[in-house]
């Protein structure tokens, strides 16, 4: 086959992903040198299209990047006024008082925001500084030369869906080359995954751990709306089946963000995370809040939960991992956007110094050092034992032991040193013969909804003629291995109904409805045989979360 010829464009820095990390890096590079050439490539149809609204933002990252943001008409208005923590039972709740909480757990001074709108605003700031931003430009592969990452291929489409060879309408895309390439794709990005494997960046670090976060936006009865209120819950309905919890954030305009997180190291292959979320909304406390309201959007994404122990080496020749591509989420705080912004700023400063010194394509060790010793390290090291305590000993141990350790860490001490994570989330999956199926209530269509109905509220779209971006390494594994051993959990762990087992016995087949995919990456993480490879869709597509 003749080598594909592509046009090439050269930049100082190429950034993949227009999330808070990538945009922060772009803004900082232009602040340092207005003549620096910077491009940001975003696979979503627009900036923010792949970011479902709803987060509590610690503004420390934005304060460091744009100290005057409060006078820049940023869409960051709703300051947290009230913090609530509850331990739920099937019909009741216990309020956990705020006073025993470590200081780092307070939300005083934080804001409830739509991160999609924050990123849209940040993109405007970046473009005002001269950054080039190209939405709808999925990056399908990395470009290597002499063992270094020198660029990416973006905008390729038209491959045959069966052979994956160039078809009659093939467009080869472009090579965008940079002295440095920043990967800020979010959790389990396909290019970051490739870089981590190629350069063995996880060697010597714990395996990354993940959760599946599902979220709905509701418009509720104004009489029930309490703007600025943040509520977190633990316990029911998950119980001992899995770790996780919920969040309920009251934004402006009578909107609330209802979220539910399931830690993906659960054992029971019959667990159905999406249905646990739907069941949660029938708890009396939540049902009363939502009664009379309407759901207006739905989405899901994986969350990096490994924390300090699981951060891989973040640099290799010519490339750096930013934000969730490196796994910088503070799990007990359920916050990562501030660290994403700080990582983008730090990477930009390291790249600026390197380029100014005449360097290109080497390892940005100054960036790595800043993350390992600066404010990101101080944030993550304090909470490093919460997740392993929860995984090994359960919720109670995590609340008590993790709380004690976080308190001690505020004065530079620790009760446990640094606990390590065990096996990967995929390897944690147990055999079907050792568990019983879970009987989930049927959605009522008022508070709870079936998956396909909810996926329609993610406004997901893929061209049916593009190659499936969900690739089986061995097509026989789902039926020959996963079905008899694990009751093929892909039917349940996917929050978008992508995977189906049709028929029974020798007639059973495995179907992938890739058009439904909301790009959460759970399948790439949780498949017990590690047989599913989530790749960047050639031709784009994915959710189109509303601008709200």
Coordinates of C-alpha atoms in Angstrom, one line a residue:
X1 CA 0.0 0.0 0.0
X2 CA 1.3 3.5 -0.9
X3 CA 2.2 5.5 2.1
X4 CA -0.4 8.1 2.9
X5 CA 0.7 11.6 2.1
X6 CA -0.5 14.4 4.4
X7 CA -0.1 18.1 4.6
X8 CA 1.9 19.2 7.6
X9 CA 1.6 22.3 9.8
X10 CA 4.2 23.2 12.3
X11 CA 3.6 24.8 15.8
X12 CA 5.6 25.3 18.9
X13 CA 3.1 23.3 20.9
X14 CA 0.3 21.0 19.8
X15 CA -2.4 20.4 22.4
X16 CA -4.9 17.5 22.2
X17 CA -8.1 18.3 24.0
X18 CA -9.9 21.5 24.8
X19 CA -10.7 20.7 28.4
X20 CA -9.5 22.8 31.4
X21 CA -6.0 21.3 31.3
X22 CA -5.4 21.9 27.6
X23 CA -6.9 25.4 27.5
X24 CA -4.9 26.4 30.6
X25 CA -1.7 25.3 28.9
X26 CA -2.7 27.2 25.7
X27 CA -3.5 30.4 27.7
X28 CA -0.3 30.2 29.7
X29 CA 1.9 29.7 26.7
X30 CA 0.5 32.9 25.1
X31 CA 0.8 34.8 28.3
X32 CA 4.5 33.9 28.4
X33 CA 5.1 34.7 24.8
X34 CA 2.4 36.2 22.5
X35 CA 4.4 35.1 19.5
X36 CA 4.4 31.4 20.5
X37 CA 2.4 29.3 18.0
X38 CA -0.1 27.1 19.8
X39 CA -2.9 24.9 18.5
X40 CA -5.6 23.1 20.4
X41 CA -7.4 20.2 18.8
X42 CA -10.8 19.1 20.1
X43 CA -12.7 16.0 19.0
X44 CA -16.1 17.3 20.1
X45 CA -18.2 19.2 17.6
X46 CA -17.5 22.4 19.7
X47 CA -15.5 23.2 22.8
X48 CA -17.5 21.8 25.7
X49 CA -19.6 19.3 23.7
X50 CA -18.0 16.4 25.5
X51 CA -18.2 17.9 29.0
X52 CA -21.6 17.4 30.7
X53 CA -22.3 20.4 32.9
X54 CA -22.1 20.1 36.6
X55 CA -19.1 20.4 39.0
X56 CA -17.9 22.1 42.1
X57 CA -14.8 24.1 41.1
X58 CA -12.0 25.0 43.5
X59 CA -10.9 28.3 41.9
X60 CA -7.2 27.9 43.0
X61 CA -6.2 26.8 39.5
X62 CA -8.0 29.7 37.8
X63 CA -6.6 32.1 40.4
X64 CA -3.1 31.0 39.4
X65 CA -3.8 31.2 35.7
X66 CA -6.1 34.2 35.4
X67 CA -6.0 36.2 38.6
X68 CA -8.5 38.7 37.3
X69 CA -11.1 36.1 36.2
X70 CA -13.7 37.5 38.5
X71 CA -13.8 40.7 36.4
X72 CA -13.7 38.9 33.1
X73 CA -17.4 37.8 32.9
X74 CA -16.6 34.2 33.6
X75 CA -19.6 31.8 33.9
X76 CA -18.7 31.2 37.5
X77 CA -21.4 32.8 39.6
X78 CA -22.9 30.3 42.1
X79 CA -20.8 30.2 45.2
X80 CA -21.3 27.2 47.5
X81 CA -23.5 28.3 50.5
X82 CA -24.3 25.0 52.1
X83 CA -22.5 21.6 52.4
X84 CA -24.4 18.4 53.3
X85 CA -23.1 14.9 53.8
X86 CA -25.5 11.9 54.3
X87 CA -25.2 8.2 54.8
X88 CA -28.2 6.6 53.2
X89 CA -30.3 3.6 54.0
X90 CA -33.1 2.2 51.8
X91 CA -35.6 4.6 53.3
X92 CA -33.7 7.0 55.6
X93 CA -30.6 9.0 56.0
X94 CA -28.1 10.0 58.7
X95 CA -26.5 13.4 58.4
X96 CA -22.8 13.4 58.9
X97 CA -21.9 16.7 60.6
X98 CA -19.5 19.1 59.0
X99 CA -17.4 19.8 62.1
X100 CA -15.4 16.5 62.1
X101 CA -14.5 16.9 58.4
X102 CA -10.9 17.7 57.6
X103 CA -10.5 21.3 56.5
X104 CA -9.7 20.2 52.9
X105 CA -13.2 18.8 52.6
X106 CA -14.9 22.1 53.0
X107 CA -16.5 23.7 49.9
X108 CA -16.3 27.2 51.3
X109 CA -15.1 29.5 48.6
X110 CA -15.8 27.0 45.8
X111 CA -18.4 27.4 43.0
X112 CA -21.0 25.2 41.4
X113 CA -20.4 25.5 37.6
X114 CA -21.0 24.1 34.2
X115 CA -17.5 23.1 33.2
X116 CA -18.7 23.0 29.6
X117 CA -19.5 26.7 29.8
X118 CA -16.3 27.4 31.8
X119 CA -14.3 25.7 29.0
X120 CA -16.2 27.6 26.3
X121 CA -15.3 30.8 28.1
X122 CA -11.6 29.7 28.5
X123 CA -11.5 29.0 24.8
X124 CA -12.6 32.5 24.1
X125 CA -9.8 33.8 26.3
X126 CA -7.3 31.6 24.5
X127 CA -8.5 32.7 21.1
X128 CA -8.3 36.3 22.2
X129 CA -4.6 35.7 22.9
X130 CA -4.0 34.2 19.5
X131 CA -4.4 30.4 20.2
X132 CA -5.8 28.5 17.2
X133 CA -8.6 26.1 18.3
X134 CA -10.0 23.5 16.0
X135 CA -13.1 21.7 17.2
X136 CA -14.3 18.6 15.4
X137 CA -10.7 17.5 14.8
X138 CA -10.3 14.0 16.3
X139 CA -6.7 13.0 16.7
X140 CA -6.4 9.5 15.4
X141 CA -2.7 8.8 15.8
X142 CA 0.6 10.1 17.0
X143 CA 3.5 10.9 14.8
X144 CA 6.9 9.6 15.9
X145 CA 10.4 10.3 14.6
X146 CA 13.6 8.9 16.1
X147 CA 11.7 7.6 19.2
X148 CA 10.1 11.0 19.9
X149 CA 6.6 12.2 19.6
X150 CA 6.6 15.0 17.1
X151 CA 3.0 15.5 16.3
X152 CA -0.5 14.1 15.7
X153 CA -2.7 13.2 12.8
X154 CA -6.0 15.0 13.0
X155 CA -9.1 15.2 10.8
X156 CA -8.8 11.8 9.1
X157 CA -12.0 10.2 7.9
X158 CA -13.5 8.1 5.1
X159 CA -11.9 4.7 6.0
X160 CA -14.0 1.7 5.0
X161 CA -16.0 0.5 8.1
X162 CA -15.1 -3.2 7.4
X163 CA -11.5 -3.2 6.1
X164 CA -10.5 0.1 7.8
X165 CA -8.6 0.9 4.6
X166 CA -9.1 4.3 2.8
X167 CA -12.4 4.3 1.1
X168 CA -13.6 6.3 -1.9
X169 CA -14.3 9.4 0.2
X170 CA -11.1 9.2 2.2
X171 CA -9.6 12.3 3.6
X172 CA -6.1 11.7 5.1
X173 CA -6.3 14.6 7.6
X174 CA -3.2 16.6 8.5
X175 CA -0.1 16.2 10.5
X176 CA 0.2 18.9 13.1
X177 CA 3.7 18.9 14.4
X178 CA 5.1 20.6 17.5
X179 CA 8.3 21.0 19.4
X180 CA 6.2 19.5 22.2
X181 CA 2.8 17.7 22.2
X182 CA 0.5 17.9 25.2
X183 CA -2.1 15.2 25.7
X184 CA -5.1 16.5 27.7
X185 CA -7.7 14.0 26.4
X186 CA -9.3 13.3 29.7
X187 CA -9.5 9.9 31.4
X188 CA -8.1 6.9 29.5
X189 CA -7.5 8.8 26.3
X190 CA -6.4 6.6 23.4
X191 CA -3.3 8.5 22.6
X192 CA -2.2 8.8 26.3
X193 CA -2.8 5.1 26.7
X194 CA -0.5 4.5 23.8
X195 CA 2.2 6.8 25.1
X196 CA 2.0 5.2 28.6
X197 CA 2.4 1.8 27.2
X198 CA 5.1 2.7 24.6
X199 CA 7.4 4.5 27.1
X200 CA 6.4 2.3 30.1
X201 CA 5.4 5.4 32.0
X202 CA 3.4 3.4 34.6
X203 CA 6.5 1.3 35.6
X204 CA 7.0 1.6 39.4
X205 CA 3.6 3.1 40.0
X206 CA 0.3 1.6 41.2
X207 CA -2.2 0.6 38.5
X208 CA -4.7 3.4 37.8
X209 CA -8.1 3.0 39.5
X210 CA -11.3 4.3 38.0
X211 CA -14.9 5.1 38.8
X212 CA -17.9 5.4 36.4
X213 CA -19.6 8.8 36.9
X214 CA -23.2 9.2 35.5
X215 CA -25.0 12.5 35.6
X216 CA -28.3 14.0 34.8
X217 CA -29.3 17.7 34.7
X218 CA -32.8 18.3 36.1
X219 CA -35.0 21.4 36.1
X220 CA -36.9 21.2 39.4
X221 CA -39.8 22.9 41.2
X222 CA -38.5 26.4 42.2
X223 CA -40.0 25.9 45.7
X224 CA -37.5 23.1 46.2
X225 CA -34.5 24.7 44.6
X226 CA -31.7 26.0 47.0
X227 CA -29.1 27.7 44.9
X228 CA -25.6 27.1 46.2
X229 CA -26.4 23.9 48.0
X230 CA -24.0 20.9 47.7
X231 CA -25.1 17.4 48.9
X232 CA -23.0 14.2 48.9
X233 CA -24.2 10.8 49.9
X234 CA -22.7 7.4 50.5
X235 CA -24.2 3.9 51.3
X236 CA -27.5 2.9 49.7
X237 CA -28.1 1.6 47.1
X238 CA -24.6 0.2 46.6
X239 CA -24.1 -1.2 50.1
X240 CA -21.4 -3.9 50.0
X241 CA -21.7 -4.5 46.3
X242 CA -19.5 -1.6 45.3
X243 CA -17.9 1.6 46.5
X244 CA -19.2 4.9 45.3
X245 CA -21.7 7.6 46.1
X246 CA -23.7 10.5 44.8
X247 CA -23.7 14.3 44.5
X248 CA -26.5 16.8 44.1
X249 CA -25.6 20.4 43.2
X250 CA -28.1 23.3 43.0
X251 CA -27.0 25.7 40.3
X252 CA -28.9 28.8 39.2
X253 CA -32.1 28.7 37.0
X254 CA -33.8 26.0 39.2
X255 CA -31.3 23.4 37.9
X256 CA -29.8 20.6 39.8
X257 CA -27.0 18.3 38.8
X258 CA -27.7 14.7 40.0
X259 CA -24.6 12.5 39.8
X260 CA -23.7 9.0 40.8
X261 CA -20.3 7.3 40.9
X262 CA -19.6 3.6 41.0
X263 CA -16.0 2.5 41.7
X264 CA -15.1 0.1 38.9
X265 CA -13.2 -2.3 41.2
X266 CA -16.5 -4.1 42.1
X267 CA -16.4 -7.9 42.0
X268 CA -20.0 -8.9 41.2
X269 CA -20.2 -9.1 37.4
X270 CA -24.0 -8.8 37.6
X271 CA -23.8 -5.3 39.1
X272 CA -25.5 -2.8 36.8
X273 CA -24.0 0.7 37.6
X274 CA -26.6 2.5 35.5
X275 CA -29.5 0.9 37.2
X276 CA -27.9 1.6 40.6
X277 CA -28.0 5.2 39.6
X278 CA -31.6 5.0 38.5
X279 CA -32.6 3.2 41.8
X280 CA -30.8 5.9 43.8
X281 CA -33.2 8.5 42.5
X282 CA -36.1 6.7 44.2
X283 CA -34.7 7.2 47.7
X284 CA -37.3 9.4 49.5
X285 CA -34.8 12.3 49.9
X286 CA -34.0 12.4 46.2
X287 CA -37.5 11.5 44.9
X288 CA -39.0 14.4 46.8
X289 CA -36.5 16.8 45.3
X290 CA -37.1 15.7 41.7
X291 CA -40.9 15.2 41.9
X292 CA -42.5 17.6 39.5
X293 CA -39.3 18.3 37.7
X294 CA -37.9 17.1 34.4
X295 CA -34.6 15.7 33.2
X296 CA -33.0 17.7 30.5
X297 CA -29.6 16.0 29.9
X298 CA -27.7 12.8 30.6
X299 CA -24.1 11.7 30.2
X300 CA -21.4 9.5 31.7
X301 CA -17.6 9.4 31.9
X302 CA -14.9 7.5 33.7
X303 CA -13.1 9.2 36.6
X304 CA -9.5 8.5 37.5
X305 CA -9.4 7.5 41.2
X306 CA -6.0 6.1 41.8
X307 CA -4.6 9.4 43.0
X308 CA -1.0 10.0 44.1
X309 CA 0.1 6.4 43.9
X310 CA -1.2 5.9 40.4
X311 CA 0.1 9.0 38.6
X312 CA 2.5 7.6 35.9
X313 CA 5.6 9.4 34.8
X314 CA 4.0 12.3 32.9
X315 CA 6.7 13.0 30.3
X316 CA 8.4 11.2 27.5
X317 CA 10.4 12.5 24.5
X318 CA 8.4 15.3 23.0
X319 CA 5.2 14.6 24.9
X320 CA 3.5 15.4 28.3
X321 CA 0.3 14.1 30.0
X322 CA -1.9 16.8 31.5
X323 CA -4.9 16.7 33.8
X324 CA -7.0 13.5 33.8
X325 CA -4.7 12.0 31.2
X326 CA -2.3 11.7 34.1
X327 CA -5.0 11.1 36.7
X328 CA -4.9 14.2 39.0
X329 CA -8.4 13.8 40.6
X330 CA -8.8 14.3 44.3
X331 CA -11.2 11.4 45.0
X332 CA -12.7 12.4 48.4
X333 CA -13.2 16.0 47.2
X334 CA -14.6 14.7 43.9
X335 CA -12.6 17.5 42.2
X336 CA -10.0 17.5 39.5
X337 CA -10.5 20.6 37.4
X338 CA -8.3 22.8 39.6
X339 CA -5.4 20.3 39.3
X340 CA -6.0 20.1 35.6
X341 CA -5.6 23.8 35.3
X342 CA -2.5 23.8 37.4
X343 CA -1.0 21.0 35.4
X344 CA -1.7 22.9 32.1
X345 CA 0.0 26.0 33.5
X346 CA 3.0 24.0 34.8
X347 CA 3.4 22.2 31.4
X348 CA 3.2 25.5 29.5
X349 CA 5.9 27.0 31.7
X350 CA 8.2 24.1 31.2
X351 CA 7.7 24.1 27.5
X352 CA 8.2 27.8 27.3
X353 CA 11.5 27.6 29.1
X354 CA 12.7 24.7 26.9
X355 CA 11.8 26.3 23.6
X356 CA 13.3 29.6 24.8
X357 CA 16.5 27.7 25.5
X358 CA 16.5 26.2 22.0
X359 CA 15.3 22.7 23.0
X360 CA 12.6 20.6 21.3
X361 CA 11.4 17.0 21.5
X362 CA 13.1 16.1 24.9
X363 CA 11.5 15.3 28.2
X364 CA 10.0 18.2 30.1
X365 CA 11.4 17.1 33.4
X366 CA 10.7 20.5 34.9
X367 CA 6.9 19.9 34.4
X368 CA 7.2 16.5 36.1
X369 CA 9.1 18.0 39.0
X370 CA 6.5 20.8 39.5
X371 CA 3.6 18.3 39.6
X372 CA 5.5 16.1 42.1
X373 CA 6.4 18.9 44.5
X374 CA 4.0 21.8 43.9
X375 CA 0.4 22.5 44.8
X376 CA -0.9 19.4 42.9
X377 CA 1.3 17.2 45.1
X378 CA 0.2 19.0 48.3
X379 CA -3.5 18.4 47.3
X380 CA -3.2 14.7 46.4
X381 CA -0.7 13.5 49.0
X382 CA -3.1 14.5 51.8
X383 CA -5.8 12.1 50.5
X384 CA -3.7 9.3 49.1
X385 CA -4.9 6.6 51.5
X386 CA -8.7 7.2 51.3
X387 CA -9.2 5.2 48.1
X388 CA -7.0 2.1 49.1
X389 CA -8.6 2.0 52.5
X390 CA -12.1 2.0 50.9
X391 CA -11.1 -0.7 48.4
X392 CA -9.5 -3.0 50.9
X393 CA -11.6 -2.5 54.0
X394 CA -14.9 -0.9 52.9
X395 CA -16.8 2.4 53.5
X396 CA -16.6 2.5 57.3
X397 CA -12.8 2.1 57.3
X398 CA -12.5 4.7 54.6
X399 CA -14.6 7.2 56.6
X400 CA -12.8 6.6 59.9
X401 CA -9.3 5.8 58.8
X402 CA -9.3 8.0 55.8
X403 CA -10.7 10.9 57.8
X404 CA -8.0 10.4 60.5
X405 CA -5.3 10.3 57.9
X406 CA -6.5 13.4 56.2
X407 CA -6.6 15.3 59.5
X408 CA -3.0 14.1 60.3
X409 CA -1.9 15.2 56.8
X410 CA -2.9 18.7 57.5
X411 CA 0.0 18.9 60.0
X412 CA 2.4 16.9 57.9
X413 CA 1.8 13.5 59.5
X414 CA 0.2 10.2 58.4
X415 CA -1.3 7.2 60.1
X416 CA -0.6 4.7 57.2
X417 CA 2.4 6.0 55.2
X418 CA 1.4 5.5 51.6
X419 CA -0.9 2.5 51.0
X420 CA -0.8 0.8 47.6
X421 CA -3.5 -0.2 45.3
X422 CA -4.0 -3.8 44.4
X423 CA -5.1 -5.3 41.1
X424 CA -6.6 -3.4 38.2
X425 CA -10.3 -2.8 38.0
X426 CA -10.6 -5.4 35.2
X427 CA -8.8 -8.0 37.2
X428 CA -11.1 -7.3 40.2
X429 CA -14.1 -8.7 38.4
X430 CA -15.2 -12.0 39.9
X431 CA -16.6 -15.1 38.3
X432 CA -20.3 -15.3 37.6
X433 CA -20.7 -18.6 39.4
X434 CA -19.7 -17.0 42.7
X435 CA -22.5 -14.4 42.6
X436 CA -26.2 -14.1 42.1
X437 CA -27.9 -11.9 39.6
X438 CA -29.3 -8.6 41.0
X439 CA -33.0 -7.9 40.4
X440 CA -33.4 -4.2 39.6
X441 CA -36.7 -2.4 39.5
X442 CA -38.0 -1.4 36.1
X443 CA -37.6 2.3 35.4
X444 CA -40.9 4.2 35.9
X445 CA -40.3 6.8 33.2
X446 CA -40.7 9.7 35.7
X447 CA -37.7 9.5 38.0
X448 CA -35.9 6.6 36.4
X449 CA -35.4 5.8 32.7
X450 CA -34.1 3.0 30.6
X451 CA -30.6 3.5 29.1
X452 CA -31.5 4.1 25.5
X453 CA -34.1 6.7 26.4
X454 CA -31.5 8.5 28.5
X455 CA -28.8 8.2 25.9
X456 CA -31.1 10.3 23.6
X457 CA -30.6 13.1 26.2
X458 CA -26.8 13.0 25.6
X459 CA -27.5 14.0 22.0
X460 CA -24.9 11.5 20.9
X461 CA -24.3 11.0 17.2
X462 CA -21.9 9.0 15.1
X463 CA -21.9 8.4 11.4
X464 CA -23.1 4.8 10.9
X465 CA -20.7 4.5 8.0
X466 CA -17.6 5.3 9.9
X467 CA -15.4 2.4 11.3
X468 CA -16.5 1.4 14.8
X469 CA -14.1 3.0 17.3
X470 CA -14.7 0.1 19.8
X471 CA -12.4 -2.6 18.6
X472 CA -12.3 -6.2 19.8
X473 CA -8.8 -7.6 19.9
X474 CA -10.3 -11.1 19.5
X475 CA -13.9 -11.1 18.3
X476 CA -14.5 -14.6 19.8
X477 CA -13.8 -13.6 23.4
X478 CA -17.2 -12.0 24.4
X479 CA -19.1 -15.2 23.7
X480 CA -16.4 -17.9 24.2
X481 CA -14.8 -16.4 27.4
X482 CA -16.7 -13.5 28.9
X483 CA -20.2 -15.0 28.7
X484 CA -19.5 -18.3 30.4
X485 CA -17.0 -16.9 33.0
X486 CA -18.4 -13.5 33.7
X487 CA -22.0 -13.4 32.3
X488 CA -20.5 -10.9 29.8
X489 CA -20.6 -7.8 32.0
X490 CA -20.3 -5.4 29.1
X491 CA -24.1 -5.8 28.8
X492 CA -24.3 -4.0 32.2
X493 CA -21.3 -1.9 32.9
X494 CA -21.8 0.3 29.8
X495 CA -24.0 3.3 30.7
X496 CA -25.1 3.7 27.1
X497 CA -26.3 0.2 26.0
X498 CA -23.6 -0.2 23.5
X499 CA -23.0 -3.9 24.0
X500 CA -25.6 -6.7 23.6
X501 CA -25.6 -10.4 23.7
X502 CA -28.2 -11.7 21.3
X503 CA -29.5 -15.3 21.4
X504 CA -28.5 -18.1 23.7
X505 CA -26.2 -21.1 23.7
X506 CA -24.5 -21.8 20.4
X507 CA -26.6 -19.1 18.7
X508 CA -25.4 -16.3 21.0
X509 CA -23.8 -13.4 19.2
X510 CA -22.2 -10.2 20.5
X511 CA -23.3 -6.9 19.0
X512 CA -21.6 -3.5 19.4
X513 CA -23.9 -0.5 18.9
X514 CA -21.1 2.0 18.7
X515 CA -23.4 4.8 17.6
X516 CA -24.7 4.9 21.2
X517 CA -21.2 5.5 22.7
X518 CA -21.0 8.5 25.0
X519 CA -17.1 8.2 25.2
X520 CA -17.0 7.2 28.9
X521 CA -14.2 4.6 28.3
X522 CA -15.6 2.2 30.9
X523 CA -15.4 -0.7 28.5
X524 CA -11.7 -0.2 27.9
X525 CA -11.2 -0.2 31.7
X526 CA -13.6 -2.8 33.1
X527 CA -13.6 -5.6 30.5
X528 CA -12.3 -8.5 32.5
X529 CA -10.4 -10.0 29.4
X530 CA -9.1 -6.5 28.4
X531 CA -10.3 -7.3 24.9
X532 CA -12.0 -4.0 24.1
X533 CA -9.9 -1.1 22.8
X534 CA -11.5 2.3 22.8
X535 CA -10.0 4.3 20.0
X536 CA -10.6 7.9 18.9
X537 CA -13.5 7.8 16.4
X538 CA -12.2 8.5 12.9
X539 CA -14.8 10.9 11.6
X540 CA -15.6 12.3 15.0
X541 CA -18.9 12.0 16.8
X542 CA -19.9 11.4 20.3
X543 CA -22.1 13.3 22.7
X544 CA -23.2 16.9 22.1
X545 CA -24.1 18.0 25.6
X546 CA -26.3 21.1 25.7
X547 CA -25.0 24.6 26.3
X548 CA -26.6 25.3 29.6

